[in-house]
Amino acid sequence: MAVNQLAYEEPSIAREEATPLLKNSNSVEIDTLPGFPSGLSVIERENGLTILRSLEEGDDDGNGDDNMDPVMAGRGRSHDRWNSPPINKYRVLTTFVGFIMLGMNDAAPGPLLLYIEDYYQQSYTVISLCFLAPAVGYMVAAFCNASIHVHLGRGGTSTLAMTLITIGYIILSCAPPLQYVVLAYGICGLGNGTLDAAWNAYVGDLQDANEILGIMHGCYGFGGIISPLVATAMVTSGIQWNKFYYVMIAYSITMVISVTLVFRGENGAKYTADHPEGTDEEGNTQGLLSEALKNKYTFLMAFFLFCYMGAEVGLGAWIVPLMVRERNGDPAKMGAVASGFWGGITVGRVALGFVTGRIGENTMATVYLILSIAFQLLFWLSPTIIPAAIGVAFVGVFFGPLFPTAMIALTKLLPKRLHVTGIGFAASFGGAGSAVFPFITGALAETHGPKVLLPLVLTLILCMTVIWVALPSFETTGIRNKIIKMLKK
């Protein structure tokens, strides 16, 4: 696809007066200004000039873009960088630190599960309600994210989400009756789902998003490494399980203050101005959520992430019970196996994030999925601890880049005005998988033992593979299309 650019002195018209949508010859929705051809779309404003681009058939740069699916046209990305404007440095750093906390949150129930079960003297199925409760929170977040952003903006949304998480940790720290523990995990799920949506959309729209999202989600994996080690050390030394959440309360309060400061000015009015509503084919205005839900890529990626989060958190939460009860592992040492899995996720996200964008998201994610299947089989079929630990660590390595790559996919498959809403829905809906599948594992483990985790995770990865190969090519390198052409010959 050739891109021609020109600059002109922008007339003194309000941005909101611009025609919001227009379809070009390929029926692709792009932003346009009144008085200019439909093939022109705004991509940059600087020093009073607006840079326009025209979309034409063909490709003259030899990078394979001529095979790009028409859905890709007009999906401009923000020209903000991680360090420009300068406040972005602090915002991106805050998301990194916040994702460490989210990783600690999701990895903690695994090593604590045996002790929570013993404390409340309940079965696997009942205790697994602690995993199911966050699903309700994530689903509420999926449908409310758009409205919350409109009213509070990115800043207010981040502060509200961190406050909810803090409330959940305060309840958990008191070791209340089990029903309140379940409620607390649900509140944490609502906060996590809201943050997941807001920050993935924010970072996914920056330049060099593959690398930055890789680091951000690598921080999540780093939190997953820390949490099992800290939690295991505390409970095996005789400290009651709920005391772990004292640490999390201190962390979350610090984050409430941080996000309030760095995202100040990101209010509802600014969000609404940056993400105007679109119109349907009849010209009727439609809300961003309703528009995003009509886009098939929103749902495809939502189910992809639903399976992803189910497999990731399911593994992280049940590795310790599995290794103790099926492989006869020492409970004091099996937290290290869980940390190995989260460590693999961290390494994969940070290191492979620099590979994915250069070779191509479609191509590399397919490779990661195939390798994840292979190492999951190694984890499943290994009867002893060491090969199983190696297998699950490498599952983490190749599983890790998939979530940030899915975020990149949505920024390229959806119009920019739908990024927060579409990514928010997909991330929050996907987050529900992190609650549903660990619960299903617990319910099945009641009669069949924790070994049910192994075929369940493999099934989820296979489902992800089917969804991924069904997506159109959106990678800028065009490598996947070249491979398909070669195979057809």
Coordinates of C-alpha atoms in Angstrom, one line a residue:
M1 CA 0.0 0.0 0.0
A2 CA 1.6 3.2 -1.1
V3 CA 1.3 6.2 1.2
N4 CA 1.6 9.7 -0.2
Q5 CA 2.0 12.6 2.3
L6 CA 1.6 16.3 2.0
A7 CA 1.4 19.2 4.5
Y8 CA -0.9 22.1 4.5
E9 CA -1.6 25.0 6.8
E10 CA -4.6 23.9 8.9
P11 CA -7.6 26.2 8.6
S12 CA -9.0 27.5 11.9
I13 CA -11.8 25.1 12.3
A14 CA -12.6 23.1 15.4
R15 CA -11.6 19.4 15.2
E16 CA -15.0 18.3 16.2
E17 CA -16.5 20.1 13.1
A18 CA -14.6 17.6 10.9
T19 CA -16.6 14.9 9.3
P20 CA -16.0 12.0 11.7
L21 CA -16.2 9.1 9.2
L22 CA -16.0 8.6 5.5
K23 CA -15.6 5.4 3.5
N24 CA -13.0 5.1 0.7
S25 CA -13.2 2.9 -2.3
N26 CA -12.3 -0.1 -0.2
S27 CA -15.1 0.6 2.3
V28 CA -12.6 1.4 5.0
E29 CA -13.5 3.9 7.6
I30 CA -10.9 6.7 8.0
D31 CA -10.8 10.1 9.6
T32 CA -11.1 13.0 7.2
L33 CA -11.4 16.8 7.1
P34 CA -14.2 18.7 5.2
G35 CA -13.2 20.0 1.8
F36 CA -10.6 17.3 1.1
P37 CA -10.8 14.1 -0.8
S38 CA -12.0 10.9 0.9
G39 CA -8.6 9.3 0.5
L40 CA -6.9 11.8 2.8
S41 CA -6.7 11.3 6.5
V42 CA -5.1 13.3 9.3
I43 CA -2.0 11.6 10.7
E44 CA 0.0 14.3 12.4
R45 CA -0.3 17.9 13.6
E46 CA 2.8 20.0 14.3
N47 CA 3.6 23.7 14.3
G48 CA 0.3 24.6 12.7
L49 CA 0.7 22.1 9.9
T50 CA -1.3 19.0 9.4
I51 CA 0.3 16.0 7.6
L52 CA -2.1 14.1 5.4
R53 CA -1.8 10.8 3.7
S54 CA -3.6 9.2 0.8
L55 CA -4.3 5.5 0.5
E56 CA -3.7 4.0 -2.9
E57 CA -3.8 0.6 -4.4
G58 CA -0.5 -1.2 -4.8
D59 CA 2.8 -1.2 -3.1
D60 CA 6.0 0.5 -4.1
D61 CA 8.2 0.0 -1.1
G62 CA 8.7 -3.8 -1.4
N63 CA 7.8 -4.6 2.1
G64 CA 4.9 -6.9 1.4
D65 CA 2.2 -4.3 2.3
D66 CA 0.4 -4.9 -0.9
N67 CA -0.9 -8.1 0.6
M68 CA -2.2 -6.4 3.7
D69 CA -5.9 -6.9 4.4
P70 CA -8.0 -3.8 3.5
V71 CA -9.1 -3.7 7.2
M72 CA -5.6 -2.2 7.9
A73 CA -6.1 1.0 5.9
G74 CA -6.5 4.1 8.0
R75 CA -5.7 2.5 11.3
G76 CA -3.3 5.3 12.3
R77 CA -1.4 5.0 15.6
S78 CA -0.7 7.9 18.0
H79 CA 2.5 9.8 17.4
D80 CA 3.2 9.9 21.1
R81 CA 6.3 8.2 22.2
W82 CA 7.2 6.7 25.6
N83 CA 9.2 9.9 26.3
S84 CA 7.3 12.5 24.3
P85 CA 5.6 14.5 25.7
P86 CA 7.9 14.3 28.7
I87 CA 5.1 13.3 31.1
N88 CA 4.8 10.0 29.2
K89 CA 8.1 8.9 30.8
Y90 CA 6.5 8.9 34.2
R91 CA 3.2 7.5 33.0
V92 CA 4.8 4.6 31.2
L93 CA 7.0 3.9 34.3
T94 CA 3.9 3.9 36.5
T95 CA 2.3 1.3 34.3
F96 CA 5.4 -0.8 34.6
V97 CA 5.4 -0.6 38.4
G98 CA 1.6 -1.2 38.4
F99 CA 1.9 -4.3 36.3
I100 CA 4.3 -5.8 38.7
M101 CA 1.6 -5.5 41.3
L102 CA -1.0 -7.1 39.0
G103 CA 1.4 -10.0 38.4
M104 CA 1.9 -10.4 42.2
N105 CA -1.9 -10.4 42.6
D106 CA -2.6 -13.1 40.0
A107 CA 0.3 -15.4 41.1
A108 CA -0.4 -15.2 44.9
P109 CA -3.4 -17.5 45.2
G110 CA -1.3 -20.5 43.8
P111 CA 1.1 -20.9 46.8
L112 CA -1.5 -19.7 49.2
L113 CA -4.2 -22.1 48.0
L114 CA -3.2 -25.0 50.2
Y115 CA -3.1 -22.8 53.3
I116 CA -6.4 -21.1 52.5
E117 CA -8.0 -24.5 52.1
D118 CA -6.6 -25.7 55.4
Y119 CA -7.6 -22.4 57.2
Y120 CA -11.3 -22.6 56.1
Q121 CA -11.5 -26.5 56.0
Q122 CA -13.3 -26.4 52.7
S123 CA -13.1 -28.6 49.6
Y124 CA -11.3 -27.6 46.3
T125 CA -14.6 -26.7 44.7
V126 CA -15.6 -24.2 47.5
I127 CA -12.1 -22.7 47.7
S128 CA -12.0 -22.3 43.9
L129 CA -14.8 -19.7 44.3
C130 CA -11.9 -17.4 45.1
F131 CA -10.8 -17.9 41.5
L132 CA -14.3 -17.5 40.0
A133 CA -15.2 -14.3 41.8
P134 CA -12.8 -12.1 39.9
A135 CA -14.5 -13.3 36.7
V136 CA -17.6 -11.3 37.7
G137 CA -15.4 -8.3 38.4
Y138 CA -13.7 -8.6 35.0
M139 CA -17.0 -8.9 33.1
V140 CA -18.4 -5.9 34.8
A141 CA -15.2 -4.0 33.8
A142 CA -15.6 -5.2 30.2
F143 CA -19.0 -3.5 29.8
C144 CA -18.3 -0.5 32.0
N145 CA -14.8 0.6 30.8
A146 CA -16.1 2.8 28.1
S147 CA -18.5 4.6 30.3
I148 CA -15.9 5.0 33.1
H149 CA -13.4 6.5 30.7
V150 CA -16.0 8.9 29.3
H151 CA -16.9 10.2 32.8
L152 CA -13.5 10.0 34.5
G153 CA -10.9 9.8 31.7
R154 CA -7.7 7.7 31.9
G155 CA -6.6 9.5 35.1
G156 CA -9.8 9.0 37.1
T157 CA -10.2 5.5 35.8
S158 CA -6.7 4.5 37.0
T159 CA -7.2 6.0 40.4
L160 CA -10.6 4.4 40.8
A161 CA -9.3 1.0 39.8
M162 CA -6.3 1.2 42.2
T163 CA -8.6 2.2 45.0
L164 CA -10.9 -0.8 44.4
I165 CA -7.8 -3.1 44.5
T166 CA -6.7 -1.6 47.8
I167 CA -10.2 -2.2 49.3
G168 CA -10.0 -5.8 48.2
Y169 CA -6.6 -6.3 49.8
I170 CA -7.8 -4.7 53.1
I171 CA -10.6 -7.2 53.3
L172 CA -8.3 -10.1 52.5
S173 CA -5.8 -9.0 55.1
C174 CA -8.4 -9.5 57.9
A175 CA -8.9 -13.2 57.0
P176 CA -12.7 -12.7 57.2
P177 CA -15.4 -15.4 56.7
L178 CA -15.0 -17.1 53.4
Q179 CA -17.9 -15.3 51.7
Y180 CA -16.1 -12.0 52.2
V181 CA -12.8 -13.5 50.9
V182 CA -14.7 -14.3 47.7
L183 CA -16.2 -10.8 47.6
A184 CA -12.7 -9.3 48.0
Y185 CA -11.3 -11.3 45.1
G186 CA -14.3 -10.0 43.0
I187 CA -13.5 -6.4 43.9
C188 CA -9.8 -7.0 43.0
G189 CA -11.0 -8.5 39.7
L190 CA -13.0 -5.4 38.9
G191 CA -10.0 -3.1 39.6
N192 CA -7.6 -5.4 37.7
G193 CA -9.9 -5.6 34.7
T194 CA -10.3 -1.8 34.6
L195 CA -6.5 -1.2 34.8
D196 CA -5.7 -3.9 32.3
A197 CA -8.0 -2.2 29.8
A198 CA -6.9 1.4 30.4
W199 CA -3.2 0.8 30.3
N200 CA -3.0 -1.7 27.5
A201 CA -4.9 0.8 25.3
Y202 CA -2.7 3.6 26.4
V203 CA 0.7 1.8 25.8
G204 CA -0.6 0.0 22.7
D205 CA -1.2 3.3 21.0
L206 CA 2.4 4.6 21.5
Q207 CA 5.1 4.2 19.0
D208 CA 7.3 1.1 19.4
A209 CA 4.4 -0.5 21.1
N210 CA 5.7 -4.1 20.7
E211 CA 8.8 -3.3 22.8
I212 CA 7.0 -1.2 25.4
L213 CA 4.1 -3.6 25.8
G214 CA 6.6 -6.4 26.0
I215 CA 8.4 -4.7 28.9
M216 CA 5.1 -3.7 30.6
H217 CA 3.8 -7.3 30.5
G218 CA 7.3 -8.5 31.4
C219 CA 6.8 -6.5 34.6
Y220 CA 3.6 -8.5 35.1
G221 CA 5.6 -11.7 34.8
F222 CA 8.3 -10.3 37.2
G223 CA 5.5 -9.8 39.8
G224 CA 4.5 -13.4 39.2
I225 CA 8.1 -14.4 40.0
I226 CA 8.2 -12.4 43.3
S227 CA 4.8 -13.3 44.6
P228 CA 5.1 -17.1 44.9
L229 CA 8.5 -16.7 46.5
V230 CA 7.4 -14.2 49.1
A231 CA 4.1 -15.9 49.8
T232 CA 5.8 -19.3 50.2
A233 CA 8.5 -17.9 52.4
M234 CA 5.9 -16.3 54.7
V235 CA 3.5 -19.2 55.1
T236 CA 6.2 -21.9 55.5
S237 CA 7.8 -19.9 58.3
G238 CA 4.5 -19.9 60.2
I239 CA 3.0 -16.6 59.1
Q240 CA -0.7 -16.8 58.5
W241 CA -1.7 -16.6 54.8
N242 CA -3.6 -13.3 55.1
K243 CA -0.6 -11.4 56.3
F244 CA 0.8 -11.5 52.7
Y245 CA -1.8 -8.9 51.8
Y246 CA -0.3 -6.4 54.3
V247 CA 2.5 -6.2 51.7
M248 CA 0.0 -5.7 48.9
I249 CA -1.9 -3.0 50.8
A250 CA 1.3 -0.9 51.1
Y251 CA 2.0 -1.4 47.4
S252 CA -1.5 -0.5 46.2
I253 CA -1.7 2.6 48.4
T254 CA 1.6 3.8 46.9
M255 CA 0.1 3.2 43.4
V256 CA -3.1 5.1 44.2
I257 CA -1.0 8.2 44.9
S258 CA 1.3 7.6 41.9
V259 CA -1.5 7.2 39.3
T260 CA -3.3 10.2 40.6
L261 CA -0.3 12.4 40.1
V262 CA 1.0 11.2 36.8
F263 CA -2.3 11.0 35.0
R264 CA -3.6 14.3 36.2
G265 CA -5.3 16.2 33.4
E266 CA -6.4 13.0 31.7
N267 CA -10.1 13.6 32.5
G268 CA -13.4 12.7 30.9
A269 CA -13.5 15.8 28.7
K270 CA -10.1 15.1 27.3
Y271 CA -10.9 11.5 26.7
T272 CA -14.2 12.4 24.9
A273 CA -12.4 14.9 22.7
D274 CA -9.7 12.4 21.8
H275 CA -12.2 9.5 21.1
P276 CA -15.3 11.0 19.4
E277 CA -18.2 8.7 18.7
G278 CA -18.7 7.2 15.2
T279 CA -21.7 6.8 12.9
D280 CA -23.2 3.7 11.4
E281 CA -24.0 3.2 7.7
E282 CA -27.2 5.2 8.0
G283 CA -25.4 8.1 9.6
N284 CA -26.7 7.6 13.1
T285 CA -24.4 8.4 16.0
Q286 CA -23.4 5.3 17.9
G287 CA -21.6 4.9 21.2
L288 CA -18.1 3.6 21.2
L289 CA -19.0 0.5 23.1
S290 CA -21.8 -0.5 20.8
E291 CA -19.6 0.2 17.8
A292 CA -16.7 -1.8 19.2
L293 CA -19.0 -4.8 19.9
K294 CA -20.2 -4.8 16.3
N295 CA -16.6 -5.3 15.2
K296 CA -15.8 -9.0 14.7
Y297 CA -12.1 -8.5 15.7
T298 CA -13.1 -7.3 19.1
F299 CA -14.8 -10.6 19.8
L300 CA -12.2 -12.7 18.2
M301 CA -9.4 -11.2 20.3
A302 CA -11.7 -11.2 23.4
F303 CA -12.0 -15.0 23.1
F304 CA -8.3 -15.4 22.3
L305 CA -7.5 -13.5 25.5
F306 CA -10.1 -15.5 27.4
C307 CA -8.3 -18.7 26.6
Y308 CA -4.9 -17.1 27.1
M309 CA -5.6 -15.8 30.6
G310 CA -7.3 -19.0 31.5
A311 CA -4.2 -21.0 30.6
E312 CA -1.7 -18.5 32.0
V313 CA -3.3 -18.0 35.4
G314 CA -4.6 -21.6 35.6
L315 CA -1.0 -22.8 35.3
G316 CA 0.3 -20.2 37.7
A317 CA -2.3 -21.0 40.3
W318 CA -2.3 -24.8 40.1
I319 CA 1.4 -25.6 39.5
V320 CA 2.2 -25.9 43.2
P321 CA -0.8 -28.2 44.1
L322 CA -0.1 -30.3 41.0
M323 CA 3.6 -30.7 41.7
V324 CA 3.0 -31.5 45.4
R325 CA 0.1 -34.0 44.9
E326 CA 0.9 -35.5 41.6
R327 CA 4.7 -35.4 41.4
N328 CA 5.4 -35.7 45.2
G329 CA 7.2 -32.4 45.4
D330 CA 8.3 -30.7 48.6
P331 CA 5.7 -27.9 49.3
A332 CA 8.5 -25.6 50.6
K333 CA 10.3 -25.9 47.2
M334 CA 7.5 -26.1 44.6
G335 CA 6.9 -22.3 44.8
A336 CA 10.2 -22.1 42.8
V337 CA 8.6 -24.1 40.0
A338 CA 5.7 -21.6 39.9
S339 CA 8.3 -18.8 39.9
G340 CA 10.1 -20.5 37.0
F341 CA 6.9 -20.4 34.9
W342 CA 6.4 -16.7 35.7
G343 CA 10.1 -16.1 35.1
G344 CA 9.7 -17.6 31.6
I345 CA 6.8 -15.3 30.9
T346 CA 9.0 -12.3 32.0
V347 CA 11.9 -13.3 29.8
G348 CA 9.7 -14.1 26.8
R349 CA 7.8 -10.8 27.0
V350 CA 10.9 -8.6 27.4
A351 CA 13.3 -10.4 25.0
L352 CA 10.9 -11.6 22.3
G353 CA 9.1 -8.2 22.2
F354 CA 12.1 -6.9 20.3
V355 CA 11.8 -9.8 17.9
T356 CA 8.1 -9.9 17.2
G357 CA 7.7 -6.5 15.5
R358 CA 10.8 -6.9 13.4
I359 CA 9.8 -10.3 11.9
G360 CA 6.0 -9.8 12.1
E361 CA 3.3 -10.3 14.7
N362 CA 1.2 -12.8 12.7
T363 CA 4.2 -15.0 11.9
M364 CA 5.9 -14.9 15.3
A365 CA 2.7 -15.4 17.4
T366 CA 2.0 -18.6 15.3
V367 CA 5.5 -19.8 16.1
Y368 CA 5.1 -19.0 19.8
L369 CA 1.8 -21.0 19.9
I370 CA 3.4 -24.1 18.3
L371 CA 6.3 -24.0 20.7
S372 CA 3.9 -23.5 23.7
I373 CA 2.1 -26.7 22.6
A374 CA 5.3 -28.6 22.4
F375 CA 6.6 -27.6 25.9
Q376 CA 3.1 -28.1 27.4
L377 CA 3.3 -31.7 26.2
L378 CA 6.7 -32.0 27.9
F379 CA 5.3 -30.7 31.1
W380 CA 2.4 -33.1 30.9
L381 CA 4.3 -36.2 30.0
S382 CA 7.3 -35.8 32.3
P383 CA 6.8 -38.0 35.3
T384 CA 9.6 -36.3 37.4
I385 CA 10.0 -32.8 38.7
I386 CA 13.0 -31.5 36.9
P387 CA 11.9 -32.1 33.3
A388 CA 8.4 -30.9 34.2
A389 CA 9.8 -27.7 35.7
I390 CA 11.9 -27.1 32.6
G391 CA 8.8 -27.7 30.4
V392 CA 6.5 -25.3 32.2
A393 CA 9.3 -22.6 32.3
F394 CA 9.5 -22.8 28.5
V395 CA 5.8 -22.7 28.2
G396 CA 6.1 -19.4 30.0
V397 CA 8.8 -18.1 27.6
F398 CA 6.8 -18.7 24.5
F399 CA 3.4 -17.9 26.1
G400 CA 4.6 -14.6 27.4
P401 CA 4.7 -12.5 24.2
L402 CA 1.2 -13.5 23.2
F403 CA -0.8 -11.1 25.3
P404 CA 1.1 -7.9 24.2
T405 CA 1.0 -9.2 20.6
A406 CA -2.8 -9.5 20.9
M407 CA -2.9 -5.9 22.1
I408 CA -0.9 -4.8 19.0
A409 CA -3.3 -6.8 16.8
L410 CA -6.2 -4.8 18.1
T411 CA -4.6 -1.5 17.6
K412 CA -4.0 -2.4 14.0
L413 CA -7.4 -4.1 13.3
L414 CA -9.6 -1.4 15.0
P415 CA -10.0 2.3 14.2
K416 CA -8.1 4.5 16.6
R417 CA -11.3 5.8 18.2
L418 CA -12.2 2.3 19.3
H419 CA -8.8 1.4 20.8
V420 CA -9.7 2.1 24.4
T421 CA -13.2 0.6 24.1
G422 CA -12.2 -2.5 22.0
I423 CA -9.0 -3.2 23.8
G424 CA -10.7 -2.6 27.1
F425 CA -13.5 -5.0 26.4
A426 CA -11.2 -7.7 25.0
A427 CA -8.7 -7.4 27.9
S428 CA -11.4 -7.4 30.6
F429 CA -13.4 -10.2 28.9
G430 CA -10.1 -12.1 28.6
G431 CA -9.3 -11.4 32.2
A432 CA -12.5 -13.4 33.1
G433 CA -10.7 -16.4 31.7
S434 CA -8.1 -16.0 34.5
A435 CA -10.9 -16.7 37.0
V436 CA -13.2 -19.2 35.1
F437 CA -10.6 -21.8 34.2
P438 CA -8.8 -21.9 37.5
F439 CA -12.3 -22.5 39.0
I440 CA -13.0 -25.2 36.5
T441 CA -9.7 -26.8 37.3
G442 CA -10.5 -26.7 41.1
A443 CA -14.0 -28.2 40.5
L444 CA -12.6 -31.0 38.4
A445 CA -9.6 -31.6 40.7
E446 CA -12.1 -32.4 43.5
T447 CA -12.7 -35.8 41.9
H448 CA -9.8 -36.2 39.4
G449 CA -7.0 -34.4 41.2
P450 CA -4.9 -31.4 40.0
K451 CA -3.7 -33.4 36.9
V452 CA -6.8 -32.2 35.1
L453 CA -4.9 -28.9 34.6
L454 CA -2.6 -30.4 32.0
P455 CA -5.1 -31.4 29.2
L456 CA -7.2 -28.3 30.0
V457 CA -4.3 -25.9 29.3
L458 CA -3.4 -27.8 26.2
T459 CA -6.9 -27.5 24.9
L460 CA -6.9 -23.7 25.5
I461 CA -3.7 -23.2 23.6
L462 CA -5.1 -25.2 20.7
C463 CA -8.2 -22.9 20.7
M464 CA -5.9 -19.9 20.7
T465 CA -4.1 -21.2 17.7
V466 CA -7.3 -21.7 15.7
I467 CA -8.4 -18.1 16.5
W468 CA -5.0 -16.6 15.6
V469 CA -4.7 -18.2 12.2
A470 CA -8.2 -17.0 11.4
L471 CA -7.1 -13.4 11.7
P472 CA -6.1 -11.4 8.6
S473 CA -2.5 -10.4 8.1
F474 CA -1.7 -7.1 9.9
E475 CA 2.0 -7.3 10.2
T476 CA 4.0 -4.6 8.4
T477 CA 6.7 -7.0 7.2
G478 CA 4.2 -9.1 5.2
I479 CA 6.2 -12.3 6.0
R480 CA 3.1 -14.4 6.7
N481 CA 1.7 -13.5 3.3
K482 CA 4.9 -14.4 1.6
I483 CA 5.0 -17.8 3.3
I484 CA 1.4 -18.5 2.3
K485 CA 2.3 -17.6 -1.3
M486 CA 5.2 -20.0 -1.3
L487 CA 3.1 -22.7 0.1
K488 CA 0.4 -22.2 -2.6
K489 CA 3.1 -22.6 -5.2

